JSON list of C-alpha atoms in Angstrom, two decimals:
[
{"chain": "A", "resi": 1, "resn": "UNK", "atom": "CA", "xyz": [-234.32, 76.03, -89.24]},
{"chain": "A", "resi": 2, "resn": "UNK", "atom": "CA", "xyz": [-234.00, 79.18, -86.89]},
{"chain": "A", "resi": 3, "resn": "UNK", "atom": "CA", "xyz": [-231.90, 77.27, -84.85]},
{"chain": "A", "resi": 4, "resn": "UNK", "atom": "CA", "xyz": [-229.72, 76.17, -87.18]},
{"chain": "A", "resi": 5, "resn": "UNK", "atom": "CA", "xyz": [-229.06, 79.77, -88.87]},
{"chain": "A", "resi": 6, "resn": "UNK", "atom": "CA", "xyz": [-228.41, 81.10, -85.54]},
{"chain": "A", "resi": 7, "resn": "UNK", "atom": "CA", "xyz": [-225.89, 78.73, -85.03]},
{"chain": "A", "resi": 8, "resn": "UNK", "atom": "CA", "xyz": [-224.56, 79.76, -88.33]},
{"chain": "A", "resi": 9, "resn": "UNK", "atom": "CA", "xyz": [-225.21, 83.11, -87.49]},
{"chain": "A", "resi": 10, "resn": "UNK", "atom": "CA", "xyz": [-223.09, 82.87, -84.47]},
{"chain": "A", "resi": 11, "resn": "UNK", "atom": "CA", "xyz": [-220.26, 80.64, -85.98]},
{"chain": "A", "resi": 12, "resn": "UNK", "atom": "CA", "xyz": [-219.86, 83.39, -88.69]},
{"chain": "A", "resi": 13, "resn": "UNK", "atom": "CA", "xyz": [-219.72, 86.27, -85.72]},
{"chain": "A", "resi": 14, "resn": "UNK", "atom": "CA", "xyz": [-217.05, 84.27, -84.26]},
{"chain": "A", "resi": 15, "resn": "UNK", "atom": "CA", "xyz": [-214.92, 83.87, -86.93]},
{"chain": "A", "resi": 16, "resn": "UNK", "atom": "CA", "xyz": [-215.27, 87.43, -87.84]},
{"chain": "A", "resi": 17, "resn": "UNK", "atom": "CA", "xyz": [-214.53, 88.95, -84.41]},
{"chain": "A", "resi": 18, "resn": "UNK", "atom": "CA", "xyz": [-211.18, 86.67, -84.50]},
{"chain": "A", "resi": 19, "resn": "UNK", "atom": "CA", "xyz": [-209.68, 88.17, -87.78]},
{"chain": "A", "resi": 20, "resn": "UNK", "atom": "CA", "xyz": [-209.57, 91.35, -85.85]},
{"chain": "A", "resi": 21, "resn": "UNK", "atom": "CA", "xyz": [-207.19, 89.18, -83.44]},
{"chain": "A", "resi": 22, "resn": "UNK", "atom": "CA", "xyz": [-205.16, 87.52, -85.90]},
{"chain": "A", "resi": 23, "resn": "UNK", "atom": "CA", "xyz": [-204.37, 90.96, -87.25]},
{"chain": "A", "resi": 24, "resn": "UNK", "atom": "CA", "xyz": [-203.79, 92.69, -84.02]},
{"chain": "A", "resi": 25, "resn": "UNK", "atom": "CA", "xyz": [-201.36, 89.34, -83.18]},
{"chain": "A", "resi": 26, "resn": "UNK", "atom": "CA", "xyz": [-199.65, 90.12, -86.85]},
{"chain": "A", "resi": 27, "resn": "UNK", "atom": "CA", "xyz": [-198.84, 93.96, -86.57]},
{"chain": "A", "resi": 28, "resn": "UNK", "atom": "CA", "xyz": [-197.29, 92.67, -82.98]},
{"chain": "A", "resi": 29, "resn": "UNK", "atom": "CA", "xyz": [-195.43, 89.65, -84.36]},
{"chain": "A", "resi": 30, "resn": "UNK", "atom": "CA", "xyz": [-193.83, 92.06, -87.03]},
{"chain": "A", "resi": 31, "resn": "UNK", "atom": "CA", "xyz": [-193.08, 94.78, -84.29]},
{"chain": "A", "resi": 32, "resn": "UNK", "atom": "CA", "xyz": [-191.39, 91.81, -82.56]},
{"chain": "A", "resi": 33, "resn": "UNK", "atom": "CA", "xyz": [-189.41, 90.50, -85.79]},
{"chain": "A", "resi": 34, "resn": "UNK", "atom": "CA", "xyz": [-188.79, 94.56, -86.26]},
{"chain": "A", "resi": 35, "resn": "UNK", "atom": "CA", "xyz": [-187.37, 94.57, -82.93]},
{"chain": "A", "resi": 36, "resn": "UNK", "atom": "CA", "xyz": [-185.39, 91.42, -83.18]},
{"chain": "A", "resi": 37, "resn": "UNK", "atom": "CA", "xyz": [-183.51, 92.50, -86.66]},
{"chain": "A", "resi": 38, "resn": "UNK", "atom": "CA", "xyz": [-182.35, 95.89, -85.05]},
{"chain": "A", "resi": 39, "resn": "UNK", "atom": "CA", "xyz": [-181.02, 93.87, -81.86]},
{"chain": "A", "resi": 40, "resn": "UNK", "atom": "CA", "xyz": [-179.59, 91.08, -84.50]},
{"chain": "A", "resi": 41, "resn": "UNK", "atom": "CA", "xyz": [-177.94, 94.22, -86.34]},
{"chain": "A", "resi": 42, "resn": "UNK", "atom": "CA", "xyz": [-176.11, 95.66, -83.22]},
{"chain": "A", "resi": 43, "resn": "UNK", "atom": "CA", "xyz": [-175.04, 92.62, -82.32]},
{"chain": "A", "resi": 44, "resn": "UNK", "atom": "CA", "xyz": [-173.73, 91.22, -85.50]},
{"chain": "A", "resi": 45, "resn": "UNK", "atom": "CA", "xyz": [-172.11, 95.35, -85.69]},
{"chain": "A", "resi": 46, "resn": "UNK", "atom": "CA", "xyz": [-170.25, 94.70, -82.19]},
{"chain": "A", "resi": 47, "resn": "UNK", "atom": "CA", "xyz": [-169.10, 91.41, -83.22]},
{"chain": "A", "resi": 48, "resn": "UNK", "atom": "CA", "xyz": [-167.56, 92.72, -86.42]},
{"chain": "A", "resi": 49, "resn": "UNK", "atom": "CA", "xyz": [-165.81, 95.51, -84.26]},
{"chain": "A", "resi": 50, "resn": "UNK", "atom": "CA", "xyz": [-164.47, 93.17, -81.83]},
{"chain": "A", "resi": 51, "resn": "UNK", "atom": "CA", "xyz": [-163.28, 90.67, -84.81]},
{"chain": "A", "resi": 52, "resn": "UNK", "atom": "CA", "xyz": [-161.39, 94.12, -85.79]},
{"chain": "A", "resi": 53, "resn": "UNK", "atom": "CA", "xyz": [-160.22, 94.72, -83.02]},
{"chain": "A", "resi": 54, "resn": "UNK", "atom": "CA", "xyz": [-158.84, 91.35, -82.38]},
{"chain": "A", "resi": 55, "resn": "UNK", "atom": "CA", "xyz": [-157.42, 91.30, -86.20]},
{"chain": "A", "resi": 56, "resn": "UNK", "atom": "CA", "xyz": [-155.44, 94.38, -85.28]},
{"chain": "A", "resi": 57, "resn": "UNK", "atom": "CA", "xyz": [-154.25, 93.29, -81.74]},
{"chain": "A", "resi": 58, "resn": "UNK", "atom": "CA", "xyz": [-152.97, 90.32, -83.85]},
{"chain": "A", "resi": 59, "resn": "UNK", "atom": "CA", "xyz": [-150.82, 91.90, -86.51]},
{"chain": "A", "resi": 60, "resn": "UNK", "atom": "CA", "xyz": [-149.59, 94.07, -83.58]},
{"chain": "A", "resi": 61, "resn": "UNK", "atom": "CA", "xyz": [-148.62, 91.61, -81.66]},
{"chain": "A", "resi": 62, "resn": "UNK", "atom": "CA", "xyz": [-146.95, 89.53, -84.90]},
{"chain": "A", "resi": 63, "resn": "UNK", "atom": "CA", "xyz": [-144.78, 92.91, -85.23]},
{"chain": "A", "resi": 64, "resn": "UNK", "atom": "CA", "xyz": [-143.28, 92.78, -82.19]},
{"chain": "A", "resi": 65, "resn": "UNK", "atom": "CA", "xyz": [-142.25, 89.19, -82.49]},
{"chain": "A", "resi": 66, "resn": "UNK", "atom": "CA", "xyz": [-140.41, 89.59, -85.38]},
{"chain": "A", "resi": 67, "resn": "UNK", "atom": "CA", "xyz": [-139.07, 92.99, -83.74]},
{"chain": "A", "resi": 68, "resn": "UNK", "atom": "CA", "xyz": [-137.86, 90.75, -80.66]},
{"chain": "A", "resi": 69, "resn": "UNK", "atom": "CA", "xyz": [-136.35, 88.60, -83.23]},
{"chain": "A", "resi": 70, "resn": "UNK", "atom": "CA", "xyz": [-134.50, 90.69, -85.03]},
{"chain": "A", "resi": 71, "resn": "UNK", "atom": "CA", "xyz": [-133.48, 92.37, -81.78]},
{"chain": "A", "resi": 72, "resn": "UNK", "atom": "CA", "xyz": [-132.03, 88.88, -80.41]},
{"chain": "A", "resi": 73, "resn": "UNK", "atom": "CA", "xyz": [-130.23, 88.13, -83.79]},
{"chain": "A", "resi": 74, "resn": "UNK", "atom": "CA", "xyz": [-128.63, 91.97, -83.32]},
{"chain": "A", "resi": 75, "resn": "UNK", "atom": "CA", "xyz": [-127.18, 91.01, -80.56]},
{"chain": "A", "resi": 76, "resn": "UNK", "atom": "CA", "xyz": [-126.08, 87.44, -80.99]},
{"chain": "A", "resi": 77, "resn": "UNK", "atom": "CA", "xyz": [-124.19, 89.22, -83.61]},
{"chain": "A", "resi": 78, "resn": "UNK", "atom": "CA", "xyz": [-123.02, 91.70, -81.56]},
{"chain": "A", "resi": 79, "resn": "UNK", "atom": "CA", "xyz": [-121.95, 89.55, -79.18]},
{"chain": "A", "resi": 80, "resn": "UNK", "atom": "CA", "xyz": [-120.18, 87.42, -82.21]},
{"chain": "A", "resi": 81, "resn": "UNK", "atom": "CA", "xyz": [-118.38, 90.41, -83.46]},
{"chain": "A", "resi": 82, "resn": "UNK", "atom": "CA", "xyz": [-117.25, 90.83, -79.72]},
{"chain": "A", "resi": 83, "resn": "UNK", "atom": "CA", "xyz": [-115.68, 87.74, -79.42]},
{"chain": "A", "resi": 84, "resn": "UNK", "atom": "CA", "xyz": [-113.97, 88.29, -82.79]},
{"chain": "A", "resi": 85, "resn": "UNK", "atom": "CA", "xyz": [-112.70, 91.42, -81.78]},
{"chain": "A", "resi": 86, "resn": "UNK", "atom": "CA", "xyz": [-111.21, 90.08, -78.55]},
{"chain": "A", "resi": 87, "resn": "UNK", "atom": "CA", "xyz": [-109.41, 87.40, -80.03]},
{"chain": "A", "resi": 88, "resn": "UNK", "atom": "CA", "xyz": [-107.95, 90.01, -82.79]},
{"chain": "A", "resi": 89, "resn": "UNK", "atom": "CA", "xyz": [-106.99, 92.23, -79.37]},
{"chain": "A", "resi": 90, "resn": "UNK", "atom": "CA", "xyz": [-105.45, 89.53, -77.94]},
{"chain": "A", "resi": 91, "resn": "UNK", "atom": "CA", "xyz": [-103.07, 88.68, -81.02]},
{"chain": "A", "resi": 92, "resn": "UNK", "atom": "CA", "xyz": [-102.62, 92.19, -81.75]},
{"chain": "A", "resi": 93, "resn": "UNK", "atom": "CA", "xyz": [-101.50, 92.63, -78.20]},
{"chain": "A", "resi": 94, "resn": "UNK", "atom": "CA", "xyz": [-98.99, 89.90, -78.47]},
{"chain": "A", "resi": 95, "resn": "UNK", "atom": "CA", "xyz": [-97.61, 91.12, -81.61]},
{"chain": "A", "resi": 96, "resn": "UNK", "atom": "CA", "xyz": [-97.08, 94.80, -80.37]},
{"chain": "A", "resi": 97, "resn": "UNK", "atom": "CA", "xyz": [-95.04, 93.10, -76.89]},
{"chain": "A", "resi": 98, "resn": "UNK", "atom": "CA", "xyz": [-93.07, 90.69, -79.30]},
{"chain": "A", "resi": 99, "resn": "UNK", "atom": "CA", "xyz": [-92.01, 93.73, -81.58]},
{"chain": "A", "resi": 100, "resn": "UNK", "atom": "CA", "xyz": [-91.60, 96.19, -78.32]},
{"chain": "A", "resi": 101, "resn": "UNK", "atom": "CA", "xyz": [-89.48, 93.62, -76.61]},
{"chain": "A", "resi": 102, "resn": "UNK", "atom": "CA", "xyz": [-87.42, 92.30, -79.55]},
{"chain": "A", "resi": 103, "resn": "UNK", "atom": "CA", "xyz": [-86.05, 96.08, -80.23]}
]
């Protein structure tokens, strides 16, 4: 019977010295976890500025397209009007000779 309680005995010390373990191994699992979230959290925060960042570069960059495009259609007009202007030149130029000579 000794011998069996002291095996007891000795099972129970055993199991008792190891919740000390398990705890210390808890308190550094959380620290871990603890450690984790706060890198997780600066991360995720320097993604969202980037995404920002990006977002903004975007809409930039969409307003000078439709800048360029409204500064090509300027000047196809411009270069319409031109052409309408030359050919009015040209008939007004006629019409001036015709009238200068005919006097």
């Amino acid at each position: 019977m000794d011998e069996r309680d002291a095996a007891i005995r000795e099972k129970l010390n055993s199991i008792k010295d190891t919740s000390g373990e398990v705890k210390q191994l808890e308190e550094q699992g959380a620290t871990v976890m603890k450690a984790a979230k706060v890198e997780i959290s600066a991360a995720l925060n320097k993604m969202k500025k980037e995404t920002q960042v990006e977002v903004e570069v975007e809409e930039k960059l969409s307003e000078g397209r439709k800048k360029i495009e409204a500064v090509a259609s300027l000047e196809k007009q411009n270069e319409e009007t031109v052409k309408a202007l030359d050919s009015q030149i040209v008939t007004l130029s006629q019409e001036i000779v015709n009238k200068v000579l005919s006097v």
